[in-house]
CSV table of C-alpha atoms in Angstrom, one decimal:
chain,number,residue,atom,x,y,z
A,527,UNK,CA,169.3,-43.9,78.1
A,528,UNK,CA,166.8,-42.6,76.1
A,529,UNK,CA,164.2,-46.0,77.4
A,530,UNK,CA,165.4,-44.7,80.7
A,531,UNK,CA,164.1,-41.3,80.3
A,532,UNK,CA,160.6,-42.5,78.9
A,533,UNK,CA,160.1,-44.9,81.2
A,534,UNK,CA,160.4,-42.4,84.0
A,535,UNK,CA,158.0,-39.9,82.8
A,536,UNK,CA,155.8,-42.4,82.2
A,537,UNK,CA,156.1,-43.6,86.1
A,538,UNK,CA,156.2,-40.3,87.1
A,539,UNK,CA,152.8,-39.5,85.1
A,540,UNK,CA,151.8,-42.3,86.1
A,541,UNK,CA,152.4,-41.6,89.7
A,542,UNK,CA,150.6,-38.0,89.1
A,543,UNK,CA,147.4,-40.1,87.8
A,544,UNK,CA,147.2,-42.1,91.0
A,545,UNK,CA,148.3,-38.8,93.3
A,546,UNK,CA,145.5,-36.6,91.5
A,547,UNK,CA,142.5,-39.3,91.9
A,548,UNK,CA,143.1,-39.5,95.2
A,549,UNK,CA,143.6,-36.1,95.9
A,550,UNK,CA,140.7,-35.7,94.3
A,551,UNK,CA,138.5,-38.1,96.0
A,552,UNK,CA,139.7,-36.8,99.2
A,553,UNK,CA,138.7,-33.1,98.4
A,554,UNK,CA,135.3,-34.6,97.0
A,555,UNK,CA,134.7,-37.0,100.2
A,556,UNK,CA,135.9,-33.9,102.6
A,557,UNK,CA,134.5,-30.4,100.6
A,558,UNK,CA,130.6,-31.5,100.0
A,559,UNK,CA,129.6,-32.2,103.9
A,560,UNK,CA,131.8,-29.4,105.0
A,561,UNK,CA,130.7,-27.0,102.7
A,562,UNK,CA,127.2,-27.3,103.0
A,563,UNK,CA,127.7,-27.4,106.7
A,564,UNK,CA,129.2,-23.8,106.2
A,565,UNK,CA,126.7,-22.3,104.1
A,566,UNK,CA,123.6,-23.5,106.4
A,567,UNK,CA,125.1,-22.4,109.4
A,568,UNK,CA,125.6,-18.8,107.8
A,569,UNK,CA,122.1,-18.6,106.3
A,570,UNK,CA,120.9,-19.3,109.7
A,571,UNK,CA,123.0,-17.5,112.0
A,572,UNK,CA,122.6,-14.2,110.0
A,573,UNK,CA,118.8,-14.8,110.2
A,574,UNK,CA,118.1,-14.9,113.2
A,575,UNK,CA,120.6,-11.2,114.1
A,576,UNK,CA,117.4,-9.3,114.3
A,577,UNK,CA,116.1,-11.5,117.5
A,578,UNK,CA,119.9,-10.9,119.0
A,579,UNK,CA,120.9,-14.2,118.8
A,580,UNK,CA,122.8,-14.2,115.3
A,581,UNK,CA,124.5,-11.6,116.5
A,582,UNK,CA,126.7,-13.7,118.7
A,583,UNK,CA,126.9,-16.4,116.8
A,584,UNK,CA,127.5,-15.1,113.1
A,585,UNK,CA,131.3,-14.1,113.9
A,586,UNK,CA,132.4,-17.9,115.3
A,587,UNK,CA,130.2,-19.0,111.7
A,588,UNK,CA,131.8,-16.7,109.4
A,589,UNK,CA,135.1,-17.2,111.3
A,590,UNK,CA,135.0,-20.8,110.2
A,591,UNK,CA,134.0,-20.2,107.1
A,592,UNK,CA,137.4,-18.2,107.1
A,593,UNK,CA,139.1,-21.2,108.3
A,594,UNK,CA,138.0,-23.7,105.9
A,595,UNK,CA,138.2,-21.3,102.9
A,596,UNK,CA,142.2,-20.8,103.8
A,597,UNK,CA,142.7,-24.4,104.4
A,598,UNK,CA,141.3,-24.8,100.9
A,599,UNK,CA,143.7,-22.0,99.3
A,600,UNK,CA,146.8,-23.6,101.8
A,601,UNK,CA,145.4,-27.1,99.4
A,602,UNK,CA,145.2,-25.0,95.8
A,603,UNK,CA,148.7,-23.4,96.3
A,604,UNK,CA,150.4,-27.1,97.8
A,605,UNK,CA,148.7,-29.7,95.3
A,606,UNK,CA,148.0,-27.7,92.4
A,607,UNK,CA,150.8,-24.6,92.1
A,608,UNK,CA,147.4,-22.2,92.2
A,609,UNK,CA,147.8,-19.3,94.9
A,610,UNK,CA,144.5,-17.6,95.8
A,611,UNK,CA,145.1,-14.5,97.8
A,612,UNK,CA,143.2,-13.3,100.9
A,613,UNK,CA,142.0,-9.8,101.5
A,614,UNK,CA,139.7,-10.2,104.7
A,615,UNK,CA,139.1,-7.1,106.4
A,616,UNK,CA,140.5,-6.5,110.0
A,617,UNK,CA,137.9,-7.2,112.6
A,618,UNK,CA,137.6,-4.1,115.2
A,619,UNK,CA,138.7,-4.8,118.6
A,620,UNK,CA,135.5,-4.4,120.3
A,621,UNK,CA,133.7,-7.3,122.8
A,622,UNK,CA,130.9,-5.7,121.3
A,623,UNK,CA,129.3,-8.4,119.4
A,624,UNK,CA,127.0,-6.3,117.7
A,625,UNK,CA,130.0,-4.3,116.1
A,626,UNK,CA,131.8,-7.4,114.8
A,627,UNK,CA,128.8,-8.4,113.2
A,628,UNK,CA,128.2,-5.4,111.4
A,629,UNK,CA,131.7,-5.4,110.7
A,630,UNK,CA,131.5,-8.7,108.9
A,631,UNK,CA,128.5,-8.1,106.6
A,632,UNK,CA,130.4,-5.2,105.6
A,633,UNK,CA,133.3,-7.3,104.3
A,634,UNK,CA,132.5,-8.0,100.7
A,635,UNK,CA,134.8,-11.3,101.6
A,636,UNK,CA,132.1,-12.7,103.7
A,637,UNK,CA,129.9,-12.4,100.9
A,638,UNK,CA,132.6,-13.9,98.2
A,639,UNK,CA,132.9,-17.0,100.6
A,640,UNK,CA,129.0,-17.7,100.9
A,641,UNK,CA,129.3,-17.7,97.0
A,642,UNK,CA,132.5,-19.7,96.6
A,643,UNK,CA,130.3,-22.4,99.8
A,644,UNK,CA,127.3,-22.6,96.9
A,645,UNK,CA,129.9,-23.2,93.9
A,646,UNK,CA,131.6,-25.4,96.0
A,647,UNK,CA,129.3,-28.2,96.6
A,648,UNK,CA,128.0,-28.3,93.4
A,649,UNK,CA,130.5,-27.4,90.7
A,650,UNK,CA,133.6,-27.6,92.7
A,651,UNK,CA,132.3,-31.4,94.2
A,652,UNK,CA,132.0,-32.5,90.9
A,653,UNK,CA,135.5,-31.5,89.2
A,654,UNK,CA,137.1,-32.8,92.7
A,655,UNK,CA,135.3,-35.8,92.0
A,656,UNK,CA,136.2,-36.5,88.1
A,657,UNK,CA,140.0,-37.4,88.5
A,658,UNK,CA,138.8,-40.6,90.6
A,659,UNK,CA,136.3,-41.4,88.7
A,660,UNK,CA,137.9,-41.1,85.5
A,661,UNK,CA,141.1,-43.5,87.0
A,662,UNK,CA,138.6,-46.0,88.9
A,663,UNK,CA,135.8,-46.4,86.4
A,664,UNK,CA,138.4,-48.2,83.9
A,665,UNK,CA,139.3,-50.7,86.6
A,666,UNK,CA,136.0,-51.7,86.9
A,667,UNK,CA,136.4,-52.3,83.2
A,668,UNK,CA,138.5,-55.0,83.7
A,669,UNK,CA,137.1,-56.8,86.6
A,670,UNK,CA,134.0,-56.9,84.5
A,671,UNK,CA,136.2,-59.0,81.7
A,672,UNK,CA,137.9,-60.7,84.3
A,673,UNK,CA,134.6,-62.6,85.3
A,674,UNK,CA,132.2,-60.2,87.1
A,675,UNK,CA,130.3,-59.8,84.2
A,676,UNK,CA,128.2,-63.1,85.4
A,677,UNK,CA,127.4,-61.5,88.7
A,678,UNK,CA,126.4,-58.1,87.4
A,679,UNK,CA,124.6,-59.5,84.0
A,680,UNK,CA,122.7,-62.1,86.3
A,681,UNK,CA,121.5,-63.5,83.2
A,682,UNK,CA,120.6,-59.9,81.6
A,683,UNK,CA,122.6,-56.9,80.1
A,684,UNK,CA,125.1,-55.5,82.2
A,685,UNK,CA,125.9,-51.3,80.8
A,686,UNK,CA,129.3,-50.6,81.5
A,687,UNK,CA,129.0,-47.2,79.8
A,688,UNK,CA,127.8,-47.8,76.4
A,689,UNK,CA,128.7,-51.4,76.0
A,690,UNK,CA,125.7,-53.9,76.7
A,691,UNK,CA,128.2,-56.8,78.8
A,692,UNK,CA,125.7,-60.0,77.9
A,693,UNK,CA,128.8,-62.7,77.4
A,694,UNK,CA,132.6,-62.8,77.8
A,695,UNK,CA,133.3,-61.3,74.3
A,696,UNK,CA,131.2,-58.3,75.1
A,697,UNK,CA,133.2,-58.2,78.6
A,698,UNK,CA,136.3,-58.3,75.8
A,699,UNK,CA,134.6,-54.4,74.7
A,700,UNK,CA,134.4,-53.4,77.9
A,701,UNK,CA,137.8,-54.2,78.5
A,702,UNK,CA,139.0,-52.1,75.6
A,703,UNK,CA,136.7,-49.6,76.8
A,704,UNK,CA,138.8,-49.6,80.2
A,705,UNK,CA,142.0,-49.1,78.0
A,706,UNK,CA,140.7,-46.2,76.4
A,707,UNK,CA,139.4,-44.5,79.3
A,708,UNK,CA,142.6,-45.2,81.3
A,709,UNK,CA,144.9,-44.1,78.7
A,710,UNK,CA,142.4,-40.6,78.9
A,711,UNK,CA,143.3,-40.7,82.5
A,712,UNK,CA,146.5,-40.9,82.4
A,713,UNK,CA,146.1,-38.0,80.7
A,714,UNK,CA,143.9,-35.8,81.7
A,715,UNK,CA,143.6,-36.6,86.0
A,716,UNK,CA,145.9,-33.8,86.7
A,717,UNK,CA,144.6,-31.5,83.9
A,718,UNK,CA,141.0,-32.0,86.2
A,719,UNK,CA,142.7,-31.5,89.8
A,720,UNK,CA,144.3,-28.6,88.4
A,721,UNK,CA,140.8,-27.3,87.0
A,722,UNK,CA,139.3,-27.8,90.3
A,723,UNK,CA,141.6,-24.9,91.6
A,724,UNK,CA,141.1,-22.9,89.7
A,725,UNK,CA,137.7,-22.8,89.7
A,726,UNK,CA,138.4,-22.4,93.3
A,727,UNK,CA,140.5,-19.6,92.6
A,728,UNK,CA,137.7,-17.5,90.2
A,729,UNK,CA,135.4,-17.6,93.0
A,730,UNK,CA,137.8,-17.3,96.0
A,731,UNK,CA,140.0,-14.5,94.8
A,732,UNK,CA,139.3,-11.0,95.5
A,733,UNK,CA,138.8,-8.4,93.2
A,734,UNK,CA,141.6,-5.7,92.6
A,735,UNK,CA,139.5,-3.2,94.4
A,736,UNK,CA,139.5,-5.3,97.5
A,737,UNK,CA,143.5,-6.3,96.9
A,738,UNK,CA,144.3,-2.0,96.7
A,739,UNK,CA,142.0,-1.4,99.7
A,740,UNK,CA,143.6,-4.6,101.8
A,741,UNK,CA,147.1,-2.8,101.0
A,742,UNK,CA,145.8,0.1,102.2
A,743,UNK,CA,144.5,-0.7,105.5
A,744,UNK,CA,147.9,-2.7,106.1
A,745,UNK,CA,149.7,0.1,105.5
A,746,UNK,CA,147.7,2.6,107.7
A,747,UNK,CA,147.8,-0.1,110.4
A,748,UNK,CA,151.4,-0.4,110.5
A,749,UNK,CA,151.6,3.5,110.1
A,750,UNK,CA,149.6,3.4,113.2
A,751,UNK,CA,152.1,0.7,114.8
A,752,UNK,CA,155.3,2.7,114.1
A,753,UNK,CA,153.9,6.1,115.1
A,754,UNK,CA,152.4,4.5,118.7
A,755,UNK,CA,155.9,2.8,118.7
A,756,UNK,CA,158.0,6.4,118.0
A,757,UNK,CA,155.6,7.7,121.2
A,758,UNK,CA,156.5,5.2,123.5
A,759,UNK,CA,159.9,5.6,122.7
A,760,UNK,CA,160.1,9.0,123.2
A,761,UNK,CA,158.2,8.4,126.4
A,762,UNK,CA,160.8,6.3,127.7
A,763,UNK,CA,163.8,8.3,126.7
A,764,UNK,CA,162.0,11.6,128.6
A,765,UNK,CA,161.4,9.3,131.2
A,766,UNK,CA,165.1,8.2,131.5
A,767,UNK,CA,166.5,12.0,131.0
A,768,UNK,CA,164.0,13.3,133.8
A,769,UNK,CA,165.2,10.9,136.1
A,770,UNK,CA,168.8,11.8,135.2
A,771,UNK,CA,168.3,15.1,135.6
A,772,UNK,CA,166.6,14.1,139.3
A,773,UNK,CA,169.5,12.6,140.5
């Protein structure tokens, strides 16, 4: 019973190796192009509001920013257990475009997410990326000893990390290498997904300033709701009691 039990925490660590490297390649592969993408098209869109132009096109940009940096807190809370909270402000509902914008670079958030866009596709790509590296490095380890030394050495020194691969014993230390950095995997992948997050989460999150002043406006909005509610209401039941006394 007790082999059992072992045996299935190791499949299921194992399982959360594989799961996290690929997770983590997938956020690496995805985050860096889209990121950038983000932080180009804001840098550009709010320069050119003084000629008019940013001004109708900064709200769709930072509305997209919006977009990706909730799919990313949707992705910290589902894969890693790590819940980053939103506090954008309400945008007014005006067709003026020069009011949204204004609106926007008021938000702090707008600011937060051009600084989580930088941190992202630099420091976030690479703890995305260390999980599959850390699981697929060692597996080149061992095709190394299995043979592909001779196609890498070429007749030379092959450098799989700090082992100079010049013949199959040397291949033989690489291979052990691969062990040891597998075994660190197996290890440490989640522990590095879950880092990712929350690094995600220290530059993401609001402060508690902007979390009192979010509950704030949501409360004065649905105040607003209930009281326009309570009116129209009333309007309906002097309506009905007019009409009553009509007839």
């Amino acid at each position: 019973m007790n082999t059992n039990t072992k045996s299935g925490d190791a499949g299921s660590r194992a399982r959360a190796m594989v799961l996290a490297a690929g997770r983590g390649l997938a956020l690496a592969v995805v985050s860096l192009p889209l990121s950038i993408l983000g932080f180009c098209l804001s840098l550009v869109s709010m320069a050119l509001i003084p000629i008019g132009v940013g001004a109708l096109t900064t709200p769709y940009v930072v509305r997209g920013v919006r977009l990706w940096a909730d799919r990313r807190r949707a992705l910290a809370a589902k894969w890693g257990g790590v819940r980053i909270p939103s506090a954008y402000r309400p945008l007014p509902e005006t067709v003026n475009p020069w009011k949204r914008t204004y609106a926007l670079l008021r938000d702090p958030a707008t600011w937060r997410d051009l600084r989580w866009l930088q941190v992202d596709m630099t420091a976030g790509f690479v703890s995305a990326l260390l999980p599959a590296v850390l699981f697929l490095y060692p597996l080149e380890g061992f095709a190394v000893a299995a043979g592909l030394w001779r196609v890498l050495a070429d007749g030379g020194t092959y450098w799989y990390g700090f082992v100079p691969v010049t013949g199959q014993p040397s291949a033989l230390g690489a291979a052990a290498t691969a062990v040891v950095l597998l075994a660190a995997a197996y290890r440490l992948t989640p522990r590095l997904l879950l880092a990712h997050f929350r690094l995600t989460r220290a530059v993401l999150a609001p402060g508690r300033t902007e979390l009192t002043e979010r509950v704030r406006v949501l409360t004065e909005t649905r105040r607003d709701a209930v009281d326009t509610s309570a009116a129209e209401l009333r309007r309906i039941e002097r309506d009905l009691h007019d009409g009553a006394q009509a007839r």
